Coordinates of C-alpha atoms in Angstrom, one line a residue:
M1197 CA 55.6 41.5 -7.1
L1198 CA 53.9 42.8 -4.0
L1199 CA 52.1 40.0 -2.0
E1200 CA 49.9 39.9 1.0
I1201 CA 49.9 36.7 3.1
R1202 CA 47.5 35.6 5.8
H1203 CA 48.3 32.4 7.7
V1204 CA 45.8 31.2 10.4
T1205 CA 46.5 28.3 12.7
Q1206 CA 43.9 27.2 15.2
Y1207 CA 44.1 24.5 17.9
R1208 CA 40.9 23.5 19.7
Y1209 CA 40.9 21.2 22.7
A1210 CA 38.2 18.8 23.9
F1211 CA 38.8 20.1 27.4
P1212 CA 40.7 23.2 28.7
V1213 CA 44.4 22.6 28.8
R1214 CA 46.6 24.2 31.4
E1215 CA 49.4 25.6 29.4
S1216 CA 50.7 25.8 25.8
V1217 CA 54.3 26.6 24.7
M1218 CA 54.7 27.3 21.0
E1219 CA 57.4 28.4 18.4
V1220 CA 56.6 29.7 14.9
W1221 CA 58.7 30.1 11.8
M1222 CA 56.2 32.3 9.8
Q1223 CA 58.1 35.6 9.2
P1224 CA 59.2 36.0 5.6
Q1225 CA 62.9 36.4 5.2
K1226 CA 64.7 39.6 4.3
S1227 CA 67.0 39.2 1.4
A1228 CA 68.3 40.8 -1.8
R1229 CA 65.3 39.7 -3.8
Q1230 CA 62.7 39.7 -1.0
R1231 CA 61.8 42.8 1.0
L1232 CA 59.7 42.3 4.2
V1233 CA 57.3 45.3 4.3
S1234 CA 55.4 44.2 7.4
F1235 CA 54.7 41.3 9.7
D1236 CA 52.0 41.0 12.3
L1237 CA 51.6 38.1 14.7
D1238 CA 48.2 38.0 16.5
L1239 CA 47.5 35.6 19.3
D1240 CA 44.3 34.5 21.0
P1241 CA 44.6 34.1 24.0
P1242 CA 47.1 37.0 24.1
A1243 CA 50.6 36.1 25.2
Q1244 CA 53.9 37.8 25.5
V1245 CA 56.1 37.0 22.5
F1246 CA 59.8 36.7 22.3
S1247 CA 62.0 36.3 19.3
Y1248 CA 65.4 34.9 18.4
A1249 CA 67.4 33.8 15.4
D1250 CA 68.0 30.1 15.1
S1251 CA 71.3 28.5 14.0
F1252 CA 70.4 29.0 10.3
G1253 CA 69.5 32.7 10.8
N1254 CA 65.7 32.2 10.6
A1255 CA 63.4 34.5 12.7
V1256 CA 61.7 32.4 15.4
Y1257 CA 58.9 33.7 17.6
H1258 CA 58.0 31.8 20.8
F1259 CA 55.4 32.3 23.5
D1260 CA 53.8 30.7 26.5
V1261 CA 50.1 30.7 27.3
P1262 CA 50.2 29.9 31.0
Q1263 CA 46.5 30.1 31.8
P1264 CA 43.8 27.4 31.0
H1265 CA 42.3 27.7 27.5
D1266 CA 40.2 25.6 25.2
S1267 CA 41.6 27.0 21.9
L1268 CA 44.7 28.7 20.6
T1269 CA 44.6 30.8 17.4
I1270 CA 47.8 32.1 15.7
T1271 CA 47.3 34.6 12.9
A1272 CA 50.4 35.8 10.9
R1273 CA 49.9 38.6 8.4
S1274 CA 52.8 39.6 6.1
A1275 CA 53.4 42.0 3.2
V1276 CA 56.3 41.1 1.0
E1277 CA 57.8 42.6 -2.1
T1278 CA 59.7 40.1 -4.2
Q1279 CA 62.0 40.5 -7.2
V1280 CA 62.5 38.3 -10.2
P1281 CA 65.7 36.2 -9.6
P1282 CA 68.6 36.9 -11.9
P1283 CA 68.7 34.7 -15.1
L1284 CA 70.7 31.6 -14.9
P1285 CA 73.0 30.4 -17.7
D1286 CA 71.8 27.7 -20.0
K1287 CA 74.5 25.4 -18.6
L1288 CA 77.8 25.3 -16.7
D1289 CA 81.1 23.7 -17.6
Q1290 CA 81.8 20.1 -16.4
G1291 CA 84.5 21.6 -14.1
E1292 CA 81.7 22.6 -11.7
W1293 CA 81.7 19.0 -10.5
D1294 CA 85.3 19.4 -9.5
R1295 CA 84.6 22.7 -7.8
L1296 CA 81.9 21.0 -5.7
R1297 CA 84.5 18.7 -4.3
S1298 CA 86.5 21.5 -2.8
E1299 CA 87.3 20.8 0.9
F1300 CA 86.5 24.5 1.8
L1301 CA 83.1 24.3 0.1
R1302 CA 82.3 21.0 1.8
G1303 CA 83.3 22.4 5.1
E1304 CA 81.2 25.6 4.7
N1305 CA 78.1 23.6 3.7
F1306 CA 78.6 20.6 6.0
D1307 CA 75.0 20.7 7.3
F1308 CA 73.5 20.6 3.8
L1309 CA 75.7 17.8 2.6
H1310 CA 74.8 15.1 5.2
P1311 CA 71.6 13.1 5.9
H1312 CA 69.3 14.6 8.4
G1313 CA 65.8 13.8 9.6
F1314 CA 63.5 13.0 6.6
A1315 CA 66.1 13.8 4.0
R1316 CA 68.3 10.7 3.9
E1317 CA 69.1 7.9 1.5
S1318 CA 67.3 4.6 1.8
E1319 CA 67.0 1.4 -0.1
A1320 CA 63.7 2.6 -1.6
L1321 CA 65.4 5.8 -2.8
H1322 CA 68.2 3.8 -4.4
H1323 CA 65.6 1.7 -6.3
Y1324 CA 63.9 4.9 -7.4
M1325 CA 67.1 6.3 -8.6
A1326 CA 68.0 3.2 -10.5
D1327 CA 64.5 2.9 -12.1
H1328 CA 64.8 6.5 -13.4
D1329 CA 68.5 6.4 -14.2
I1330 CA 69.0 9.3 -11.9
D1331 CA 72.8 9.0 -11.6
G1332 CA 72.9 9.1 -15.4
L1333 CA 72.0 12.7 -15.2
R1334 CA 75.4 13.4 -13.8
N1335 CA 76.9 13.0 -17.3
R1336 CA 75.5 16.5 -17.8
D1337 CA 76.9 19.7 -16.1
P1338 CA 75.5 20.2 -12.6
L1339 CA 73.0 22.9 -13.5
S1340 CA 71.6 20.9 -16.4
A1341 CA 71.5 17.8 -14.2
L1342 CA 69.6 19.6 -11.4
R1343 CA 67.0 20.9 -13.9
A1344 CA 66.5 17.4 -15.2
L1345 CA 66.2 16.0 -11.7
N1346 CA 63.6 18.7 -10.8
E1347 CA 61.6 17.6 -13.9
T1348 CA 62.0 13.9 -13.2
I1349 CA 60.6 14.2 -9.6
Y1350 CA 57.7 16.3 -10.9
A1351 CA 56.8 13.7 -13.6
S1352 CA 57.2 10.6 -11.4
F1353 CA 55.1 11.6 -8.4
G1354 CA 51.5 12.6 -8.2
Y1355 CA 50.4 15.5 -6.0
E1356 CA 47.8 14.3 -3.4
A1357 CA 47.3 15.5 0.2
G1358 CA 46.6 13.0 2.9
V1359 CA 48.7 10.2 1.5
T1360 CA 51.7 11.1 3.7
R1361 CA 51.9 12.9 7.1
A1362 CA 54.1 15.7 8.3
D1363 CA 56.3 13.1 10.0
S1364 CA 56.3 10.5 7.2
P1365 CA 59.7 9.0 6.3
I1366 CA 60.9 9.4 2.7
D1367 CA 60.0 5.8 1.9
D1368 CA 56.3 6.5 2.2
V1369 CA 56.2 8.9 -0.8
L1370 CA 58.5 6.6 -2.7
K1371 CA 56.1 3.7 -2.2
A1372 CA 52.9 5.5 -2.9
R1373 CA 54.4 7.7 -5.7
K1374 CA 52.1 10.4 -4.3
G1375 CA 52.6 13.1 -1.8
V1376 CA 53.0 16.8 -1.2
C1377 CA 55.6 19.5 -1.6
Q1378 CA 57.4 18.6 1.6
D1379 CA 57.9 15.0 0.4
F1380 CA 59.2 16.0 -3.0
A1381 CA 61.6 18.4 -1.5
H1382 CA 63.0 15.7 0.8
V1383 CA 63.5 13.3 -2.2
M1384 CA 65.4 16.0 -4.2
I1385 CA 67.5 17.0 -1.2
A1386 CA 68.5 13.4 -0.5
I1387 CA 69.5 12.9 -4.1
C1388 CA 71.4 16.2 -4.4
R1389 CA 73.4 15.4 -1.3
S1390 CA 74.2 11.9 -2.6
W1391 CA 75.7 13.7 -5.6
G1392 CA 77.8 16.0 -3.4
V1393 CA 75.7 19.0 -4.1
P1394 CA 74.7 21.1 -1.0
A1395 CA 70.9 21.2 -0.7
R1396 CA 68.6 22.8 1.9
Y1397 CA 64.9 22.8 2.6
V1398 CA 63.0 26.0 2.2
S1399 CA 59.7 26.6 4.0
G1400 CA 57.4 29.4 2.8
Y1401 CA 54.5 30.4 0.6
L1402 CA 53.7 30.3 -3.1
F1403 CA 51.4 32.6 -5.0
T1404 CA 49.8 29.8 -7.0
D1405 CA 49.1 30.4 -10.6
R1406 CA 47.2 27.6 -12.5
K1407 CA 48.2 29.2 -15.8
H1408 CA 51.8 28.3 -15.0
G1409 CA 50.7 24.7 -14.3
D1410 CA 51.0 24.9 -10.5
R1411 CA 49.5 21.8 -8.9
S1412 CA 50.3 22.7 -5.2
D1413 CA 47.5 23.6 -2.8
P1414 CA 46.9 27.4 -2.8
D1415 CA 45.5 27.2 0.7
A1416 CA 48.6 25.7 2.3
T1417 CA 52.2 26.6 3.0
H1418 CA 54.8 25.5 0.5
A1419 CA 58.2 23.9 0.4
W1420 CA 61.0 23.7 -2.1
V1421 CA 64.8 23.2 -2.4
E1422 CA 67.8 25.4 -2.7
V1423 CA 71.1 24.0 -4.0
F1424 CA 74.6 25.5 -3.9
L1425 CA 76.7 25.7 -7.1
P1426 CA 80.0 27.6 -6.8
S1427 CA 79.5 29.5 -10.1
V1428 CA 75.9 30.7 -9.3
R1429 CA 75.6 30.3 -5.5
W1430 CA 72.3 29.3 -4.0
I1431 CA 69.5 28.8 -6.5
G1432 CA 65.9 27.4 -5.9
F1433 CA 64.1 24.5 -7.5
D1434 CA 60.4 23.6 -6.9
P1435 CA 60.0 19.9 -7.8
T1436 CA 56.3 20.1 -6.9
N1437 CA 55.6 22.4 -9.9
N1438 CA 58.6 21.7 -12.1
T1439 CA 59.9 25.3 -11.9
P1440 CA 62.8 27.2 -10.6
A1441 CA 62.0 29.4 -7.6
T1442 CA 60.5 32.6 -8.9
E1443 CA 59.2 35.9 -7.6
R1444 CA 56.0 34.0 -6.7
H1445 CA 57.9 32.1 -4.0
V1446 CA 58.2 33.7 -0.6
A1447 CA 60.8 32.1 1.7
C1448 CA 60.3 32.1 5.5
A1449 CA 63.0 29.7 6.7
I1450 CA 65.7 27.4 5.6
G1451 CA 66.9 24.2 7.3
R1452 CA 68.3 20.7 6.7
D1453 CA 64.7 19.3 6.3
Y1454 CA 61.2 19.9 7.5
S1455 CA 62.0 19.1 11.1
D1456 CA 64.2 22.2 11.4
V1457 CA 61.6 24.7 10.2
P1458 CA 58.0 23.6 10.7
P1459 CA 55.7 26.6 10.4
S1460 CA 54.7 26.0 14.1
R1461 CA 55.8 23.6 16.8
G1462 CA 54.8 23.2 20.4
V1463 CA 53.5 21.2 23.3
Y1464 CA 50.6 21.6 25.8
K1465 CA 49.9 20.5 29.3
G1466 CA 46.7 18.4 29.6
E1467 CA 45.1 15.1 28.5
A1468 CA 42.6 16.6 26.1
E1469 CA 42.6 15.7 22.4
S1470 CA 43.2 18.6 20.0
Q1471 CA 41.9 19.5 16.6
L1472 CA 44.0 21.6 14.1
A1473 CA 42.7 23.9 11.4
V1474 CA 45.0 25.8 9.1
G1475 CA 44.2 28.4 6.4
V1476 CA 46.6 30.2 4.1
S1477 CA 45.9 33.0 1.7
V1478 CA 48.5 34.5 -0.7
R1479 CA 47.3 37.3 -3.0
K1480 CA 48.7 40.3 -4.9
A1481 CA 48.4 43.5 -2.9
R1482 CA 45.6 45.7 -4.1
A1483 CA 47.6 48.9 -3.7
A1484 CA 51.2 50.0 -3.1
I1485 CA 52.5 49.4 0.4
T1486 CA 54.9 52.0 1.6
E1487 CA 55.1 51.4 5.4
P1488 CA 58.6 50.6 6.8
E1489 CA 59.4 47.1 7.9
F1490 CA 58.0 46.3 11.4
L1491 CA 56.7 43.6 13.7
R1492 CA 53.6 44.1 15.7
V1493 CA 52.2 41.6 18.2
S1494 CA 48.7 42.1 19.4
P1495 CA 45.6 40.1 20.6
A1496 CA 43.7 38.3 17.9
T1497 CA 40.0 37.7 17.4
R1498 CA 38.7 34.2 17.7
G1499 CA 39.1 32.2 14.5
G1500 CA 37.2 29.5 12.6
Q1501 CA 36.3 25.9 13.1
A1502 CA 38.9 23.1 13.4
S1503 CA 39.1 20.6 10.6
R1504 CA 41.8 18.1 11.4
R1505 CA 42.2 15.9 14.4
M1506 CA 45.5 15.4 16.3
Q1507 CA 46.2 13.2 19.2
G1508 CA 46.3 15.0 22.6
S1509 CA 49.2 14.4 24.9
A1510 CA 50.6 15.0 28.4
Y1511 CA 53.0 17.8 28.7
Q1512 CA 56.2 16.2 27.4
H1513 CA 59.1 18.0 25.7
Q1514 CA 59.9 15.2 23.4
Q1515 CA 56.4 15.2 21.8
R1516 CA 55.6 17.9 19.3
L1517 CA 52.5 19.1 17.6
H1518 CA 53.9 19.4 14.1
Q1519 CA 52.1 21.8 11.8
M1520 CA 50.7 20.1 8.8
Q1521 CA 49.9 22.9 6.3
Q1522 CA 51.1 20.8 3.4
Q1523 CA 48.7 18.0 4.4
Q1524 CA 45.5 20.1 4.7
Q1525 CA 42.3 19.5 2.6

C-alpha cells in the first residue's frame, strides 16, 4: 500500500517569544515491511535542522528558532510503501511461556519488560485485571492470550478524545473507561509486562478505514503496541481498533511509552501563552511514486488557525510542550 502523509503542527503565541527549541519524531521508519519513499520537513520560521538516532534507533530531528516569533509551524510530508505483514499461526505451543522466561531474552529486552512513565502497574490496573479475569487468559498459549487481551481492552473502553490528556496517568483511563489510542496502548503494555512479555509503544499513523470498524480519529496520529514472542519475534496489536498491525499502520518511532516518542517536544523562552493546532492527513497515493528515499528541509508557508490552548511557560528545560495529536477534536 502506497500512502501519502501530511502532518501539520502549529504553535501560536499571545506575544512574540524569544526562542523555541524543538525535537520531532515524525519520520516513518525504514524496515522490511515499510519503505520510506520520501520525507520533507518544512519549518516556518525557517531554521537549521539537525538529526540523530535516539537510543531506540528512531530518527529524531531537532532545531532552534533563535529569533523572536509569534508562531511556529512544522509541516512533515511523507510517502511510504507498506507491505502486508506475514501471516501468524493460529496459536503457539504452551512452551512459549517457558521461552519467555529465558534469561538471555529478558536481558535483551530489559527496557520493554519493566515499568516506565505512563506504562506501569497500579492498584486501579489490578482491579481492572481482576474484573475482566485478565490473568485467566494466561491459560492459553501466549499468542492466543495476546489476541484475547487486545479484544478485551477494545471492548471494555470507549474511544473519546478529551477525557484524558497527553500526560494522563494510566489510572485516568481506567477510571473513566474512556480514552484514546495512547491510553489503550499503555494499558496493554503494562499488562503484557506483568505477564513477562516484552512490550513496546509504537507511535505513527493509521490509514483509517471505517469499513474495517476503525474508531480512531483519522485526523490524528496513532499509537499501538508491539510485543515480542520468541517464535514469531515482534508483532503488532492495535487495541484501539481490535486488530493486529496491518499494512495500514505506518510506524514512526518505538519506545517504552509515549514519553519516549512524542511526535514533537520542546520549550520556548517567554511568558506568553501558546495555542496548539494539529492536523494529520493519511491517504492512498494517487499515482506510483518512484523517487529514491530522501530528506529535504525547507522553509514552509504559514499554516492555519490554532485550535487548542496550552499554558505558556518561562524557558525551563524540565517543562515540555507535549504534542497532543491523540487528543485533538
